[in-house]
C-alpha positions as a printed Julia matrix, in Angstrom:
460×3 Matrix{Float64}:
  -0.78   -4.1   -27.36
   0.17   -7.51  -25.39
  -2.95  -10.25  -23.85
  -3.56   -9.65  -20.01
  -0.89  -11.96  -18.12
  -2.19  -15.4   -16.97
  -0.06  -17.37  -14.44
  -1.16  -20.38  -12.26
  -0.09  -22.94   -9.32
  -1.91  -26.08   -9.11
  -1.65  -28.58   -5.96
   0.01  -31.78   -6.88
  -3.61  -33.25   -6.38
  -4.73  -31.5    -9.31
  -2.22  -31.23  -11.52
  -2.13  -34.33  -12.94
  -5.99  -34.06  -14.35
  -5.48  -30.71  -15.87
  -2.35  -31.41  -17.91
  -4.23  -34.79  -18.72
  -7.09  -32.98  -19.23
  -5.61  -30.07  -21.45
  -3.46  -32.42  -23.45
  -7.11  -34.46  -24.33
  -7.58  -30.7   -26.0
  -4.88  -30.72  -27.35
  -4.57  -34.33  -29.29
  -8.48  -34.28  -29.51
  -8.51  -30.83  -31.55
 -10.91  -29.66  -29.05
 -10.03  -25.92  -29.81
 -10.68  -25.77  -33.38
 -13.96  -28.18  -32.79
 -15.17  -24.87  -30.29
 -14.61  -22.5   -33.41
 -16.54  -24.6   -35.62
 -19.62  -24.77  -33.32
 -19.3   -28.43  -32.66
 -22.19  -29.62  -30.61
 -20.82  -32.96  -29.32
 -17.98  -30.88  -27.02
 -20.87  -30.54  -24.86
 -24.48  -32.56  -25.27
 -25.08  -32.55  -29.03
 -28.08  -30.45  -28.68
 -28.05  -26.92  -29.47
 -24.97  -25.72  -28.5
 -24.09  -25.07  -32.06
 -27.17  -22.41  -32.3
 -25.35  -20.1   -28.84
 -21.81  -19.56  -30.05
 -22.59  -16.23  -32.03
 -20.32  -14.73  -29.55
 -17.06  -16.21  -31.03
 -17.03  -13.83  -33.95
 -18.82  -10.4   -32.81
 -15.68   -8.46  -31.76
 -14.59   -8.81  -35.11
 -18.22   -7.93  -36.33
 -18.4    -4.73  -34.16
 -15.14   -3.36  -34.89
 -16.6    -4.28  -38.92
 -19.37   -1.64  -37.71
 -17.98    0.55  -35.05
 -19.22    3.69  -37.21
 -22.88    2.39  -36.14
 -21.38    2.99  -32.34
 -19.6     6.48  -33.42
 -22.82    8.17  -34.84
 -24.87    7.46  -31.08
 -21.99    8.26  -29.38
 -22.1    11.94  -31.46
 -25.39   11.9   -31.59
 -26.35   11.63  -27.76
 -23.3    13.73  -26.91
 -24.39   16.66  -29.55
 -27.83   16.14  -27.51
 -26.24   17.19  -24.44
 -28.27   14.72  -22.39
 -27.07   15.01  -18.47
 -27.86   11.35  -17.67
 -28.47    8.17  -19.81
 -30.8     5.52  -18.36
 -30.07    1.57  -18.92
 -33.62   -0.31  -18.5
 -32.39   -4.13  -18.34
 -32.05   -7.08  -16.42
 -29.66   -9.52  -15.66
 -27.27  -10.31  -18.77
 -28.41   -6.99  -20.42
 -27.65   -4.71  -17.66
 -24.61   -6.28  -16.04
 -22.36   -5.36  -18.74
 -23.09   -1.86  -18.37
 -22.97   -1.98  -14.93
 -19.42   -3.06  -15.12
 -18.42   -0.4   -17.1
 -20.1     2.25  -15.5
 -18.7     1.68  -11.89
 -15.23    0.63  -14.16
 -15.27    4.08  -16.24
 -17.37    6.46  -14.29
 -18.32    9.66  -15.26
 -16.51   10.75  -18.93
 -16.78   14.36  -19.27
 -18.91   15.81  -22.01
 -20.9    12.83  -21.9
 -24.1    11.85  -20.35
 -23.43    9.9   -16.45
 -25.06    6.52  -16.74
 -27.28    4.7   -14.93
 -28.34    1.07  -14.34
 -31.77    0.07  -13.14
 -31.94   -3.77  -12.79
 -34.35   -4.47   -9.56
 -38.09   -4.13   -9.67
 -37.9    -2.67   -5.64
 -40.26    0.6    -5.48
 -37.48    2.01   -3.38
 -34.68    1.34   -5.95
 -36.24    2.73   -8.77
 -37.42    5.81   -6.81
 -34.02    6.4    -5.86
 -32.3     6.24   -9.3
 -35.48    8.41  -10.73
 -34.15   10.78   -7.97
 -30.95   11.33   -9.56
 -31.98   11.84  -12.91
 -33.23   15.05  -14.85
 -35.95   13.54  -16.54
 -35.97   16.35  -19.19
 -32.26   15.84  -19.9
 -32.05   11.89  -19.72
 -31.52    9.31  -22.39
 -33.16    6.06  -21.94
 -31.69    2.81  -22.86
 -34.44   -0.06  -22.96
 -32.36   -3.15  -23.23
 -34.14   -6.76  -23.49
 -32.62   -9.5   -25.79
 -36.28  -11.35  -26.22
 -38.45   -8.24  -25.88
 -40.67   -9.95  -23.91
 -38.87  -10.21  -20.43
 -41.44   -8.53  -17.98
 -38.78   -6.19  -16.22
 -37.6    -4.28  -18.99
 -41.47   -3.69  -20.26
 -42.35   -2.81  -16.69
 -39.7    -0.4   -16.57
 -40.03    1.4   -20.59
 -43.82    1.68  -20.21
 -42.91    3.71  -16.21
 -40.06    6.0   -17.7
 -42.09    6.58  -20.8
 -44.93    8.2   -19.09
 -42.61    9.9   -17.0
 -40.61   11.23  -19.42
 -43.69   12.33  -21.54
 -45.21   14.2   -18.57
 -41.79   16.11  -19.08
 -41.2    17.12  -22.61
 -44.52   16.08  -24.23
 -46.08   13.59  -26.91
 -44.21   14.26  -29.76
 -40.74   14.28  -28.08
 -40.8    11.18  -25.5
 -39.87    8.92  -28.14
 -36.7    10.52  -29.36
 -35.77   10.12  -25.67
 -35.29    6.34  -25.89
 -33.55    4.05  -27.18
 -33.71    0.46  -27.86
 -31.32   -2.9   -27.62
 -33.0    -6.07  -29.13
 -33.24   -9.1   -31.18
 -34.1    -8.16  -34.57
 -38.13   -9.12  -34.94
 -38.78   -9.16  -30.88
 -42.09   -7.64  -29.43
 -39.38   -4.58  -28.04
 -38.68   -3.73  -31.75
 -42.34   -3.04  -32.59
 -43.14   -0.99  -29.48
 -39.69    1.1   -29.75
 -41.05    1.38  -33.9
 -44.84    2.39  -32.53
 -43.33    5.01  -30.07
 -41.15    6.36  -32.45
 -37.9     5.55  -30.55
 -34.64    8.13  -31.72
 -32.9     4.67  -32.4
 -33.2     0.53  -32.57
 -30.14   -1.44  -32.22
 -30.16   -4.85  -32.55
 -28.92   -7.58  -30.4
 -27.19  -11.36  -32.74
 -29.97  -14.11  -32.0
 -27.0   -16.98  -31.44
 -25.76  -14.75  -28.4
 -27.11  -15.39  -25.52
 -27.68  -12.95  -23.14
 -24.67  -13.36  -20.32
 -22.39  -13.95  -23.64
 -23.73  -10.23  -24.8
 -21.0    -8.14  -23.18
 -19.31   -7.02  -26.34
 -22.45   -6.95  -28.65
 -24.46   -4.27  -28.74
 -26.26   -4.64  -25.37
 -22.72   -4.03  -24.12
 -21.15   -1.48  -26.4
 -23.85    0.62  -27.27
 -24.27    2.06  -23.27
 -20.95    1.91  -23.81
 -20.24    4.71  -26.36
 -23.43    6.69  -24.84
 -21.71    6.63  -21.66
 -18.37    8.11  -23.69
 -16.18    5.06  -23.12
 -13.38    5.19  -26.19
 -14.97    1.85  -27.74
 -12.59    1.46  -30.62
  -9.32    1.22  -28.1
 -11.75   -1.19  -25.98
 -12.44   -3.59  -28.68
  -9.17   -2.92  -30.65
  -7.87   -4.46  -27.45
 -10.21   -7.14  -26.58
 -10.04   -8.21  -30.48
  -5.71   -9.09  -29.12
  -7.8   -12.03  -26.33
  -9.74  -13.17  -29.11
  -6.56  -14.35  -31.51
  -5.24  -15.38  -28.64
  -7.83  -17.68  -27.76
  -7.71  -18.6   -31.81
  -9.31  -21.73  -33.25
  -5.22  -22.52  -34.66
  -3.63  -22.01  -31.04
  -2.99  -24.92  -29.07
  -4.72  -25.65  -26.12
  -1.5   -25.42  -23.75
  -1.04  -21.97  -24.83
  -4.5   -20.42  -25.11
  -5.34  -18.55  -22.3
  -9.43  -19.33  -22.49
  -8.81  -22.74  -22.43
  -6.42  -23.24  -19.69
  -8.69  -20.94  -17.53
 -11.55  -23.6   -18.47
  -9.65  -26.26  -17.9
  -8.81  -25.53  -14.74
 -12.12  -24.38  -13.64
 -13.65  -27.84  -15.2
 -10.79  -30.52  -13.89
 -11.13  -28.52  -10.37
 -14.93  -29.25  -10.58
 -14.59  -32.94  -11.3
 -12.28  -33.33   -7.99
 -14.85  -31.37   -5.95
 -13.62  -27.85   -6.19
 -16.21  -26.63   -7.25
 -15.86  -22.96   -6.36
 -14.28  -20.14   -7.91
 -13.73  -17.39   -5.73
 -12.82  -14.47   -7.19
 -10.28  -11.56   -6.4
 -11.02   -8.22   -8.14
  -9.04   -4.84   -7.73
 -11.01   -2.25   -6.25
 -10.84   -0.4   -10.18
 -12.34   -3.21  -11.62
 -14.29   -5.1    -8.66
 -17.9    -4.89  -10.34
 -16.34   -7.6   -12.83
 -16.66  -10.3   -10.35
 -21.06   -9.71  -10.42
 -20.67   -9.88  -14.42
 -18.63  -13.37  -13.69
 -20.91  -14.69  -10.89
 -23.61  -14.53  -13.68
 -22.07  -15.83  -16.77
 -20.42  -18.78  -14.59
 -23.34  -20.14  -11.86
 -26.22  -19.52  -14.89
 -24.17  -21.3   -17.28
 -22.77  -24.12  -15.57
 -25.08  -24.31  -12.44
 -27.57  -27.57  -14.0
 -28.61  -31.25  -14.45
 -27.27  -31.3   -10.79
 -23.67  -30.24  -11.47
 -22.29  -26.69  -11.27
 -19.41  -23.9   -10.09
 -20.28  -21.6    -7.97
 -18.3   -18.44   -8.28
 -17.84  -16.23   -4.55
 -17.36  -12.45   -5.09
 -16.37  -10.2    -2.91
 -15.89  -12.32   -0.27
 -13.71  -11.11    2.5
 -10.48  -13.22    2.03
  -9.31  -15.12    5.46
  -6.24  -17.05    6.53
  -5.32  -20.25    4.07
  -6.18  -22.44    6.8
  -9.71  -21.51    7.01
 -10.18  -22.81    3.51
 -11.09  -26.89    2.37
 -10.32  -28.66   -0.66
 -13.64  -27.11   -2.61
 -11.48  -23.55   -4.03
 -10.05  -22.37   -7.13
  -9.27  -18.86   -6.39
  -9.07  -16.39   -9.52
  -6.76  -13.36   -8.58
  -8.0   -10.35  -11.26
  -5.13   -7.77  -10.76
  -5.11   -4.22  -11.86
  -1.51   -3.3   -12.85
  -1.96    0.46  -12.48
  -3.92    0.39   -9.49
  -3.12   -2.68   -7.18
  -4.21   -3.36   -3.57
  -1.6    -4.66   -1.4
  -3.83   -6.37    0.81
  -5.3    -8.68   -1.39
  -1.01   -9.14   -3.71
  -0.34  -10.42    0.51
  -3.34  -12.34    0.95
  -3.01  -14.61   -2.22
   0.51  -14.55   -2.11
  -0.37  -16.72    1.4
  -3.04  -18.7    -0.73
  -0.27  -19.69   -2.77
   2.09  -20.68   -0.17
  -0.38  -22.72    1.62
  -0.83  -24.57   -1.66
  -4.46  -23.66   -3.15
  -4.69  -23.47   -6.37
  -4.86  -20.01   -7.68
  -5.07  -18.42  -10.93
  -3.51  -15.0   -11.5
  -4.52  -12.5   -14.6
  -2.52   -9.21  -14.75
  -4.87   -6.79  -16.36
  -2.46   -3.18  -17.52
  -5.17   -0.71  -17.48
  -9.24   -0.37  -17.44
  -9.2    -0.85  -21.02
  -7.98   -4.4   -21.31
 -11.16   -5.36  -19.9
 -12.82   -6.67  -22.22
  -9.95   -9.37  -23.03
 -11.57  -10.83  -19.76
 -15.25  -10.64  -20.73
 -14.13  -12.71  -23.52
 -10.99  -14.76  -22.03
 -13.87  -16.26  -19.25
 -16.8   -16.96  -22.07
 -14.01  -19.06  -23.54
 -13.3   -20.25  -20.34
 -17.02  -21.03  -18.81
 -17.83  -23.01  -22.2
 -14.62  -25.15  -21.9
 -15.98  -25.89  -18.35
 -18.96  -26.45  -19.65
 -17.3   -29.09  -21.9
 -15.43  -30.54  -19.05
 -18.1   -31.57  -16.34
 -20.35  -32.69  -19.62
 -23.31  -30.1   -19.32
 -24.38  -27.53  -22.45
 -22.9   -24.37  -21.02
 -25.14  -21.79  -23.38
 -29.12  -23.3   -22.24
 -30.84  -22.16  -19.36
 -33.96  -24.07  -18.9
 -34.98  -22.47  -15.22
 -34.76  -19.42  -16.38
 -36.83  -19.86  -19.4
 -39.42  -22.09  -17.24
 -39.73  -19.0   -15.15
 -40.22  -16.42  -17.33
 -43.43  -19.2   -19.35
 -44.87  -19.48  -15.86
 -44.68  -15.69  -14.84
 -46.16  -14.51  -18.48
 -48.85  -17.04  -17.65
 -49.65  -15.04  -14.59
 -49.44  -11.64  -16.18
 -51.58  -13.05  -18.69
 -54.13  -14.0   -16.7
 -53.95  -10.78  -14.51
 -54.44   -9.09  -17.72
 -57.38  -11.29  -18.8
 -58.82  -11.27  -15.77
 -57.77   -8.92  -13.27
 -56.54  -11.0   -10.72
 -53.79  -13.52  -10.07
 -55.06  -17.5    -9.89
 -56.62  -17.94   -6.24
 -54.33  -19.82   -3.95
 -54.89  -22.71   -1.2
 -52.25  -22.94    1.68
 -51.85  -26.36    2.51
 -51.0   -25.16    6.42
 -52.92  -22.59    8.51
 -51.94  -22.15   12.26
 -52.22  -19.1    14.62
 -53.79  -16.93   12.03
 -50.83  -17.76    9.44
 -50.7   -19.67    6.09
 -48.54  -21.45    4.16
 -48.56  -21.74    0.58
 -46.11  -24.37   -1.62
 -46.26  -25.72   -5.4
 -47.66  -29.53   -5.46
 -44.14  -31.39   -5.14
 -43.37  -29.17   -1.93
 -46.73  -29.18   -0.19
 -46.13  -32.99   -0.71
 -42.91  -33.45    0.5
 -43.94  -31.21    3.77
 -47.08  -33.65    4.77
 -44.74  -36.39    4.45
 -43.14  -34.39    7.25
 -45.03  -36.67    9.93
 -45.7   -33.94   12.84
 -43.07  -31.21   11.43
 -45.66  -29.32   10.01
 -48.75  -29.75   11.76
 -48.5   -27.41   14.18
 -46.79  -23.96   13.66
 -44.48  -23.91   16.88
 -43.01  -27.27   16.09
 -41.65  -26.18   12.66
 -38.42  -25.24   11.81
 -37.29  -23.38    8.68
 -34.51  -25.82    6.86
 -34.06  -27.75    4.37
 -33.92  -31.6     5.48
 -33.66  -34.43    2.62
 -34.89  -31.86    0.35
 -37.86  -30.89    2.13
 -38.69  -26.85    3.44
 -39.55  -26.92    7.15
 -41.07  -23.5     7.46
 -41.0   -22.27   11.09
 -42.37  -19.62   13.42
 -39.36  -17.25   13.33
 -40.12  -16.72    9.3
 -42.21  -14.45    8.04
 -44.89  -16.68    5.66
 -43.84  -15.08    2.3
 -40.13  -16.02    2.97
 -41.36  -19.83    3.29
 -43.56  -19.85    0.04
 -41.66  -22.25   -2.01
């Protein structure tokens, strides 16, 4: 077993940075400073808490008879479908490797529900037999509403199917060991917890159990999988050097391009293996995408003549060996020529596929490094979730959502925005006092919202 290929062509314009940039790595003993979890490559805050990651395919592959006995045990079972409740980091993962894999005979065909839309859960609940389907509620915190929405739905449907005393045994749960998840899958009597690694944050899960264990339900032969993503991770090694470790030329490109304004990656999937390109857009933008600085990864964007193109890409060329498109070998092979700087990564077969989930963590948090922010927080995200279970909690409390003022009404149609927007729009001089004369746009950082938008689309 060999690490997928990784060539690159830099434009003389950014050339110079990276190998000065990768050589700092080098002298610097940047790489071994990663392994040991030191803080100050990034902000000297917490970094050192988020880097559980390094070490868990050598921790699953420790306990891959944990991941044998569900895969037995659900295909003894005979379960048709299997059902992943997530959202976000803990469903992308399996999303990947379900539209990667597909259906594996003798196994159950799984399923992802990530989106709260009546319509999209009506139509995956369409697909399923409810009496023959394994559910899979995966939340890293326990506590993320989307997930909880979604077990307490499927449980009652489930239960109007087999009964009280089986319902339980048809779920499963993936969570951090001590979470509000692990008592309710304990209460219900769940057929089986797993637990999620606390210093792994949730786009960094892919080959922890939020990953692997929809994984082996699904039928996917997880011991070849992480027998060959365990080949990335000595290859990305605390001992090798930085000018020959794939990870960290990967995030030293992506960083040095950042610094001289390309700032996005867009990237160029097979058609086997396109799906990874949503599992990067996360685990890039939400990682590096703060404090005013960011990369902003483009998927599946339809590729067009070099010329079209500024001096703001890095394009990332994900090749599948035994299935190649010779559309997209002529279309960067023209990227190339014209002189944009493209990355190329050979990948043999499906089951090298992990070496990427872990060759572009390495990557992302050598980025991180490199523009200076701490690639493993996320304080929007957590800011949302505080303000949405204050809602919920007051719903709960109460039984209805804190009243609301619109700061415009015109025509019969109101306006609603939080305190720093509302102010920024009356500052707006006429743009807002009168409905026709407003136009939907964002000008100095203020929202213009206009007659042509429905209301809720303008609520800031």
């Amino acid at each position: 077993m060999s690490v997928n290929k990784q060539t690159y062509k830099l434009p003389s314009s950014l050339q110079g940075a990276f190998s000065t940039s990768l050589d700092d790595w080098k002298k610097n003993n940047k790489v071994a400073r990663l392994w040991q979890k030191d803080a100050s490559l990034w902000s000297s805050t917490d970094e050192n808490n988020w880097l559980g990651w390094l070490s868990i395919t050598e921790e699953q592959i420790a306990h891959i008879d944990v991941l044998k006995e569900i895969a037995a045990d659900v295909k003894k079972a005979r379960f048709k479908h299997a059902l992943l409740l997530g959202m976000g980091g803990s469903s992308l993962c399996p999303e990947v490797l379900r539209m990667t894999f597909g259906k594996v005979k003798g196994h159950p065909e799984l399923h992802v529900l990530d989106s709260t839309d009546p319509a999209q859960i009506r139509a995956i609940e369409a697909k399923l037999d409810l009496k023959s389907t394994i559910c899979i509620v995966s939340s890293k915190s326990g506590s993320t509403l989307e997930p909880n929405i979604y077990k307490q739905y499927f449980f009652e449907r489930v239960k109007a199917k087999v009964g009280e005393k089986e319902v339980g045994n048809r779920f499963i749960a993936i969570t951090d060991p001590g979470s509000k998840m692990q008592q309710v899958a304990e209460a219900d009597k769940f057929r089986k917890i797993f637990f999620g690694v606390p210093s792994i944050g949730g786009r960094y899960s892919a080959i922890s159990n939020f990953g692997m264990v929809p994984g082996a339900v699904m039928g996917m032969d997880f011991a070849k999988f992480l027998k060959n993503t365990e080949e990335m991770v000595k290859a990305c090694g605390a001992s090798v050097a930085a000018d020959s470790n794939p990870g960290v030329i990967l995030g030293n490109i992506m960083g040095v391009a950042a610094n001289h304004g390309r700032d996005k990656v867009t990237i160029i999937a097979s058609p086997g293996i396109s799906d990874l390109g949503a599992w990067l857009e996360q685990l890039i933008a939400e990682s590096t995408g703060k404090i005013g600085k960011g990369i902003i990864p483009v998927d599946r964007e339809r590729l067009a003549k070099p010329a079209v193109y500024g001096n703001d890409r890095v394009f990332a060329y994900l090749r599948l060996a035994s299935k190649p498109n010779k559309t997209q070998d002529a279309a960067v092979a023209a990227l190339e020529k014209a002189a944009h700087p493209v990355v190329r990564i050979t990948l043999p077969n499906i089951y090298n596929l992990g070496q990427e989930f872990f060759r572009w963590e390495i990557a992302t948090a050598v980025a991180g490094s490199i523009i200076g922010i701490n690639a493993f927080n996320q304080p929007d995200v957590e800011a949302s979730k505080i303000e949405t279970k204050k809602l919920t909690s007051q719903y709960e409390a109460t039984g209805s959502l804190p009243p609301e003022a619109p700061f415009f009404e015109d025509q019969g149609i109101r306006l609603f925005a939080d305190e720093r927007n509302t102010a920024a729009l009356k500052g707006g001089g006429e743009a807002c006092r009168r409905f026709e004369d407003a136009s939907c746009a964002r000008r100095s950082g203020r929202l213009f919202c206009g007659p042509r938008v429905h209301y809720d689309e303008c609520r800031a």
